[in-house]
Short mmCIF file of C-alpha atoms in Angstrom, two decimals:
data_model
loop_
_atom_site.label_atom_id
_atom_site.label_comp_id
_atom_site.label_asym_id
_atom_site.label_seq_id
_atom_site.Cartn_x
_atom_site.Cartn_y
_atom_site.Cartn_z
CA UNK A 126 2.12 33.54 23.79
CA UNK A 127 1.11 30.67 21.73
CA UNK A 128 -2.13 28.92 22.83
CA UNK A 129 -3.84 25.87 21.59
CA UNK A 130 -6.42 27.01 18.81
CA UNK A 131 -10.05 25.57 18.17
CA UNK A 132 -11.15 25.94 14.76
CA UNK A 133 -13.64 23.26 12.33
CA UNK A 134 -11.97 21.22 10.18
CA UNK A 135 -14.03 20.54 6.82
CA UNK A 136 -14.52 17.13 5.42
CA UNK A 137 -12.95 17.72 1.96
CA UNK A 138 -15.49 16.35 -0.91
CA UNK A 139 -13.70 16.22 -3.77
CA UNK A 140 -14.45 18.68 -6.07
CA UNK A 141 -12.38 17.85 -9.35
CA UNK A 142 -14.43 14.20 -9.02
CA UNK A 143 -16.51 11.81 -7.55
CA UNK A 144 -14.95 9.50 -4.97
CA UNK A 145 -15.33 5.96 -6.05
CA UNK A 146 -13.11 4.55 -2.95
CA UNK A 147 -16.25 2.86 -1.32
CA UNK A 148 -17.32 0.84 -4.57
CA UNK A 149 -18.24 -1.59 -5.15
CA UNK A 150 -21.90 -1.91 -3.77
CA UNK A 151 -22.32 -4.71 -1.60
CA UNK A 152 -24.20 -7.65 -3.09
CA UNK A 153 -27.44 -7.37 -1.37
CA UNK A 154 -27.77 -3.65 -2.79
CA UNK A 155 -26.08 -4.73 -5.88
CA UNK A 156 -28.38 -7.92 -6.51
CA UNK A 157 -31.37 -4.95 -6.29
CA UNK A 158 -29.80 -3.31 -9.97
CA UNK A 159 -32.23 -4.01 -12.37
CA UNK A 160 -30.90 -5.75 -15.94
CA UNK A 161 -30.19 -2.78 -18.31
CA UNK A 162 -29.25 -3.11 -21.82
CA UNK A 163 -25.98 -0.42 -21.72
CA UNK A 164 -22.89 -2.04 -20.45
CA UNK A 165 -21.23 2.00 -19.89
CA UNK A 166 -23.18 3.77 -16.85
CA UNK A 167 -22.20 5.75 -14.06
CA UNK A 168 -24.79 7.00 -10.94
CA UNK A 169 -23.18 9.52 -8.87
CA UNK A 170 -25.06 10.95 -5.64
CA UNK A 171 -24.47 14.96 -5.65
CA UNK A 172 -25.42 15.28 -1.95
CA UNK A 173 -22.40 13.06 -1.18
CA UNK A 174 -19.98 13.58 -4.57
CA UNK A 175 -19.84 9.83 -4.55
CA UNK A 176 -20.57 7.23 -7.38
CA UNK A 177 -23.43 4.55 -6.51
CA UNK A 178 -22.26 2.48 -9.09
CA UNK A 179 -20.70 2.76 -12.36
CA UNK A 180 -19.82 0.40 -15.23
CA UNK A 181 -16.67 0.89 -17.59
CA UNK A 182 -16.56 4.67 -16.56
CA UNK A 183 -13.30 5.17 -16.22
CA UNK A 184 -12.68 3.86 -19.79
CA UNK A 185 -12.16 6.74 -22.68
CA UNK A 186 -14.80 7.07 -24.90
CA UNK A 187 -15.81 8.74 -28.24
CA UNK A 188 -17.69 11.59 -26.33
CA UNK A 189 -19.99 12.11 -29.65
CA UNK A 190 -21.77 15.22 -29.56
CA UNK A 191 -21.67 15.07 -25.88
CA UNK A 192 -18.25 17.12 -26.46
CA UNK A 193 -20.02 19.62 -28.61
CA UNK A 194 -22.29 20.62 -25.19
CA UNK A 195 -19.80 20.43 -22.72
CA UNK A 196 -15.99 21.08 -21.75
CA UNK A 197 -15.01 17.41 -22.54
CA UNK A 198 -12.54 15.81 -24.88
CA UNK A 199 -13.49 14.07 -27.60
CA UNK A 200 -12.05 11.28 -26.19
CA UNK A 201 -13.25 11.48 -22.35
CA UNK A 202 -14.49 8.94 -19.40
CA UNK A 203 -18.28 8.70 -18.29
CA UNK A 204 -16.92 9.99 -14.77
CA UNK A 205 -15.33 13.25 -17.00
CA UNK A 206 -18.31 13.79 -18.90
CA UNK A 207 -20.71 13.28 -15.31
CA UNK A 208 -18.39 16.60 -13.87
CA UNK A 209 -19.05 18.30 -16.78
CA UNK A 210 -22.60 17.78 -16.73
CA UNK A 211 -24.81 21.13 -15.63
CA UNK A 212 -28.08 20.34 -17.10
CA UNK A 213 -31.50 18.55 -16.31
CA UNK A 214 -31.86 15.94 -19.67
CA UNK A 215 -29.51 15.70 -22.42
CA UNK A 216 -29.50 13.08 -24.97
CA UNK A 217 -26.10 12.58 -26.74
CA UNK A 218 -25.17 10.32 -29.85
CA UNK A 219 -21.87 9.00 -31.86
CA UNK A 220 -20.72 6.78 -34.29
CA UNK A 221 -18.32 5.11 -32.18
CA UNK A 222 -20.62 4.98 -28.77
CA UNK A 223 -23.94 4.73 -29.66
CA UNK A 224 -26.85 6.39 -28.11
CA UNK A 225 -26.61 8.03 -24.49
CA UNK A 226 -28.44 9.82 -22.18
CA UNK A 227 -27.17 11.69 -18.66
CA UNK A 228 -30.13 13.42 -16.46
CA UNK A 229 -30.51 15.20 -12.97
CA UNK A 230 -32.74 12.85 -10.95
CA UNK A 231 -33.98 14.13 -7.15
CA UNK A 232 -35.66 10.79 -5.82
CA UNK A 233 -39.12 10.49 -3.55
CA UNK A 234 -36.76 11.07 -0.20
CA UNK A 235 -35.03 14.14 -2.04
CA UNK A 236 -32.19 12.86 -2.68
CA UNK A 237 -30.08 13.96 -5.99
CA UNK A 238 -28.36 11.83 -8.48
CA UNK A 239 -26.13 12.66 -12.06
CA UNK A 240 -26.97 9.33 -14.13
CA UNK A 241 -25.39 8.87 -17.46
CA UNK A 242 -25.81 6.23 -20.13
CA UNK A 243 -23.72 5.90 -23.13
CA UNK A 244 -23.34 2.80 -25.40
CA UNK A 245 -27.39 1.98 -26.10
CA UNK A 246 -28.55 0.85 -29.75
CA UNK A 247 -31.61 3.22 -29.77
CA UNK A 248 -33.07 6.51 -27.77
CA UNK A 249 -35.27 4.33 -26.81
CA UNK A 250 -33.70 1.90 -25.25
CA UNK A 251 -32.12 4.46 -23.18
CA UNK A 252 -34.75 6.49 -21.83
CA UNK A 253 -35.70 2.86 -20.75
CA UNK A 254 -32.95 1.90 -19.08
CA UNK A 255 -33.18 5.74 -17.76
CA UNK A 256 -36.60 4.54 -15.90
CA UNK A 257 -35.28 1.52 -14.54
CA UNK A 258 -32.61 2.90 -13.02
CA UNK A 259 -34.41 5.95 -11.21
CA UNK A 260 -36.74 3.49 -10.10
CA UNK A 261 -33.74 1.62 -8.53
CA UNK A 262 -32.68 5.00 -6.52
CA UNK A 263 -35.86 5.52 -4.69
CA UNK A 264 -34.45 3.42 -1.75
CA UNK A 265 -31.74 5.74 -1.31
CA UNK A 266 -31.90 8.57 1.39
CA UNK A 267 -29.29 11.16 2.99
CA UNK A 268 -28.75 10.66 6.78
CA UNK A 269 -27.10 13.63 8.34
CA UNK A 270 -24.66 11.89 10.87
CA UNK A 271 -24.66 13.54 13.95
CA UNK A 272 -20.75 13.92 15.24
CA UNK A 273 -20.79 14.76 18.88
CA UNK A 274 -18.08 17.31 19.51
CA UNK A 275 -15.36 15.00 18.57
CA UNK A 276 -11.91 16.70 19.22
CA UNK A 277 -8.55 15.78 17.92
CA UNK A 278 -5.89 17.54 19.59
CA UNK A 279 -2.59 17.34 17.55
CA UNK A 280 0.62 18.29 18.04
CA UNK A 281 2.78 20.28 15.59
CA UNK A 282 6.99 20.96 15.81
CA UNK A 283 8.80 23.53 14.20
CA UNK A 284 5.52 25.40 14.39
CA UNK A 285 4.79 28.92 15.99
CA UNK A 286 2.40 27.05 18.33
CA UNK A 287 2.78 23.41 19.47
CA UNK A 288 -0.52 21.87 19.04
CA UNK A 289 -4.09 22.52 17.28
CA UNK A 290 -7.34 21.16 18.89
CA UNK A 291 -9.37 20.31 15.78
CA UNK A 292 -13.18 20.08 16.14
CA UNK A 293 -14.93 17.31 13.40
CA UNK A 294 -17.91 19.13 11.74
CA UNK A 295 -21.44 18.44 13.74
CA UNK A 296 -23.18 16.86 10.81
CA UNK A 297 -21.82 15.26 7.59
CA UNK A 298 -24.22 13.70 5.22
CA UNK A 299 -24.70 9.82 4.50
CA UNK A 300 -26.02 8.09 1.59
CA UNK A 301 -28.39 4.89 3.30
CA UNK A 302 -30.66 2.81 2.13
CA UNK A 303 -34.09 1.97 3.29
CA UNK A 304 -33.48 -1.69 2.33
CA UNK A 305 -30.84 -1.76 4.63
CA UNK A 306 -30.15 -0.92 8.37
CA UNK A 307 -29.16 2.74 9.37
CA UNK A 308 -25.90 1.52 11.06
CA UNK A 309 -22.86 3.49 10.70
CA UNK A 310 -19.56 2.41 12.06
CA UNK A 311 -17.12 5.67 11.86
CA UNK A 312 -13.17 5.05 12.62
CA UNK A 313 -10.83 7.90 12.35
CA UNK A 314 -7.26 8.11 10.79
CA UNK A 315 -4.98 10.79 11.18
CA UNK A 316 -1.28 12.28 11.74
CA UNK A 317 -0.36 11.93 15.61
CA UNK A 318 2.12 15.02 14.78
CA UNK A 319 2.38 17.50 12.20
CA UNK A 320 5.08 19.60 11.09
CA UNK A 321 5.42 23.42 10.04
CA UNK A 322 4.66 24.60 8.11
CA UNK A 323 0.99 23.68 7.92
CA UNK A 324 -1.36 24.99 5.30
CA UNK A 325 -5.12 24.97 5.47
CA UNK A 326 -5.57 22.71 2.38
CA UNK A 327 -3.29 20.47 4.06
CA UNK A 328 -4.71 16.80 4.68
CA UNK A 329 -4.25 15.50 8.36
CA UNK A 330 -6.44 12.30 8.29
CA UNK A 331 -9.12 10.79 7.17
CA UNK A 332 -12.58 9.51 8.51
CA UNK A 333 -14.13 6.24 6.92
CA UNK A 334 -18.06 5.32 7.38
CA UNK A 335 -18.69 1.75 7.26
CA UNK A 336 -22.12 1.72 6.19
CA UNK A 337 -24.38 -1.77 4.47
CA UNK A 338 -24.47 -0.16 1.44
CA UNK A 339 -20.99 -0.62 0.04
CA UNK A 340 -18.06 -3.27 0.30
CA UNK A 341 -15.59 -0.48 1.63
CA UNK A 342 -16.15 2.66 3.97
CA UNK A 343 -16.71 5.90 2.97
CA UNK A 344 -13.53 7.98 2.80
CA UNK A 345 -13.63 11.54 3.44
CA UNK A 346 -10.46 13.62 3.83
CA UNK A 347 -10.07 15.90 6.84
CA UNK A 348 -8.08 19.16 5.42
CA UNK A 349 -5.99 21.38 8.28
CA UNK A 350 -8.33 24.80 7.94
CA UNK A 351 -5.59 26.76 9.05
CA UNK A 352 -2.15 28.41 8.69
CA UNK A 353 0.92 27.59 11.06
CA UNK A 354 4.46 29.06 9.85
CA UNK A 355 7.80 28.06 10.62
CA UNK A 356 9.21 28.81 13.51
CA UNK A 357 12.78 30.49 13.80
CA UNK A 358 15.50 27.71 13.17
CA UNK A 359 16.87 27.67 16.69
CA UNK A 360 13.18 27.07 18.15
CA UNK A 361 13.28 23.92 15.40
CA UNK A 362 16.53 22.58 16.93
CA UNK A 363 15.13 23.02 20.28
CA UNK A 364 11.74 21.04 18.97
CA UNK A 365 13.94 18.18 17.41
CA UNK A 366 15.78 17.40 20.61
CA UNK A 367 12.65 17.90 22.79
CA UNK A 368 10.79 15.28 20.33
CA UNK A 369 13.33 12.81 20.61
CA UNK A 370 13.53 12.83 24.17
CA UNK A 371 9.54 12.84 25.26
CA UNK A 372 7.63 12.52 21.91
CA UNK A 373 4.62 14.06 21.34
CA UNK A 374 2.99 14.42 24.60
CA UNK A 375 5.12 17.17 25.59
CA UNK A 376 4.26 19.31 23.31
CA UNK A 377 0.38 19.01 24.15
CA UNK A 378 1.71 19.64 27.87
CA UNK A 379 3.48 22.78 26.68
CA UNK A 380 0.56 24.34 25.23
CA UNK A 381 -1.54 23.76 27.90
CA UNK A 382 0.40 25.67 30.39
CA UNK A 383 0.95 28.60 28.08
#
C-alpha cells in the first residue's frame, strides 16, 4: 500500500561553485565598495557559497604561482582559483597577472568570506586593497531564516506511489546587511507533477529570497531527497489516461485514501 511520504528536502548549495545568480549588488550596497586599485576581485561568503561581488572573475587568467599551490590550471578564473582555495593567507605572483593575494576573512558578526585579488602592481598595494575590503564586510551578517513547516505536496505518475509531501528545511541561512533592512521576501517555484522515476539528486523547484542586498533573489535549488521507481507499464497506461482525464488532483486524492 503506497502512502504519501514526509521526508526534508535540502536546499542544494552548490558545491562545484559559488552561485553568482543574485549579482549584482544593489547600488546602495554597491555605492558602500571602497575604490581599490585591482580591477580582478572576487568576495565569496562561505556560510552561503555565494559571491558578494566579483570583478572580471569569470575571465581566464595566468594563474602564476597560484597554480603551483593549488589544483588550478595555469590558465584558470578567479571564481576557479576561490574553490580551490583551502588556506588562511596566500600571496601569489606572475608575469602576466601581477601581484595577488586570496585570504580567509571571519568578520566582527562571524561571518566568513574567501577574498581574492589578482592583477595589483605591488604586495603592497594588495594587502591594501586586502584592508579595505575586509573593512567593507563588517556590515555583513548571517540571518538564519526561520521556514515555518512549509509543505509542498506533489504529485508523481508512473511512480510506485502517487504523491510526496515535501517538508522545506526549518532554517536556511541569509547573508544581510546591517546597513540595510532585515526584510526577506521568499517565493517558491517548483514542478506541480513529477514523473518516475525520481532520484534524490533530482531538482523539483527552486526557492528565491528577495533580500536589499542584491538586484536579483537568492536562488537555491530544492533537490527530491528520495528514490521513487517506475511503476509496472500497465500501472503507467492506467496513470496516463487518469492524468488526462482529472489532472493532478487525483492523484493527491488517491494517496490520501490509501
Amino acid at each position: 500500500m503506497n502512502k504519501a511520504i514526509l521526508i526534508s528536502t535540502f536546499i542544494c548549495l552548490r558545491a562545484n561553485a559559488f552561485d553568482t545568480s543574485q549579482l549584482p549588488l544593489s547600488e546602495d550596497i554597491a555605492k558602500t565598495f571602497p575604490e581599490i586599485s585591482s580591477s580582478c576581485y572576487i568576495i565569496a561568503n562561505e556560510d552561503t557559497n555565494i559571491v558578494v561581488t566579483s570583478s572580471n572573475s569569470e575571465i581566464p587568467i595566468d594563474t602564476g604561482t597560484f597554480s603551483e599551490m593549488y589544483d588550478v590550471a595555469q590558465l584558470a578564473t578567479l571564481h576557479e582559483m576561490a574553490k580551490q582555495f583551502t588556506d588562511i593567507k596566500k600571496f601569489f605572483q606572475s608575469p602576466m597577472s601581477g601581484n595577488g593575494c586570496a585570504i580567509r576573512y571571519k568578520n566582527k558578526n562571524g561571518a566568513r568570506f574567501i577574498i581574492l585579488i589578482y592583477g595589483e602592481s605591488t604586495k603592497e598595494a594588495t594587502s591594501n586593497d586586502m584592508e579595505k575590503i575586509k573593512v567593507w564586510l563588517e556590515q555583513f551578517y548571517i540571518y538564519n531564516l526561520q521556514q515555518h513547516d512549509r509543505h509542498l505536496l506533489i504529485p508523481i505518475i508512473y511512480g510506485t506511489q502517487s504523491a510526496v509531501n515535501f517538508k522545506t528545511p526549518e532554517i536556511q541561512p541569509i547573508l544581510l546587511s546591517s546597513k540595510k533592512s532585515k526584510k526577506v521576501e521568499r517565493v517558491y517555484r517548483y514542478r506541480t507533477i513529477l514523473k518516475a522515476p525520481l532520484a534524490p539528486n533530482d531538482e523539483i523547484g527552486y526557492v528565491f529570497c528577495h533580500t536589499d542586498i542584491f538586484k536579483n533573489p537568492i536562488q537555491q535549488t530544492i533537490k527530491a531527497g528520495i528514490n521513487i521507481k517506475k511503476s509496472s507499464w500497465h500501472r503507467c497506461i492506467y496513470d496516463s489516461a487518469r492524468y488526462l482525464i482529472f489532472g493532478t488532483t487525483t492523484f493527491i486524492q488517491r494517496e490520501k485514501q490509501l
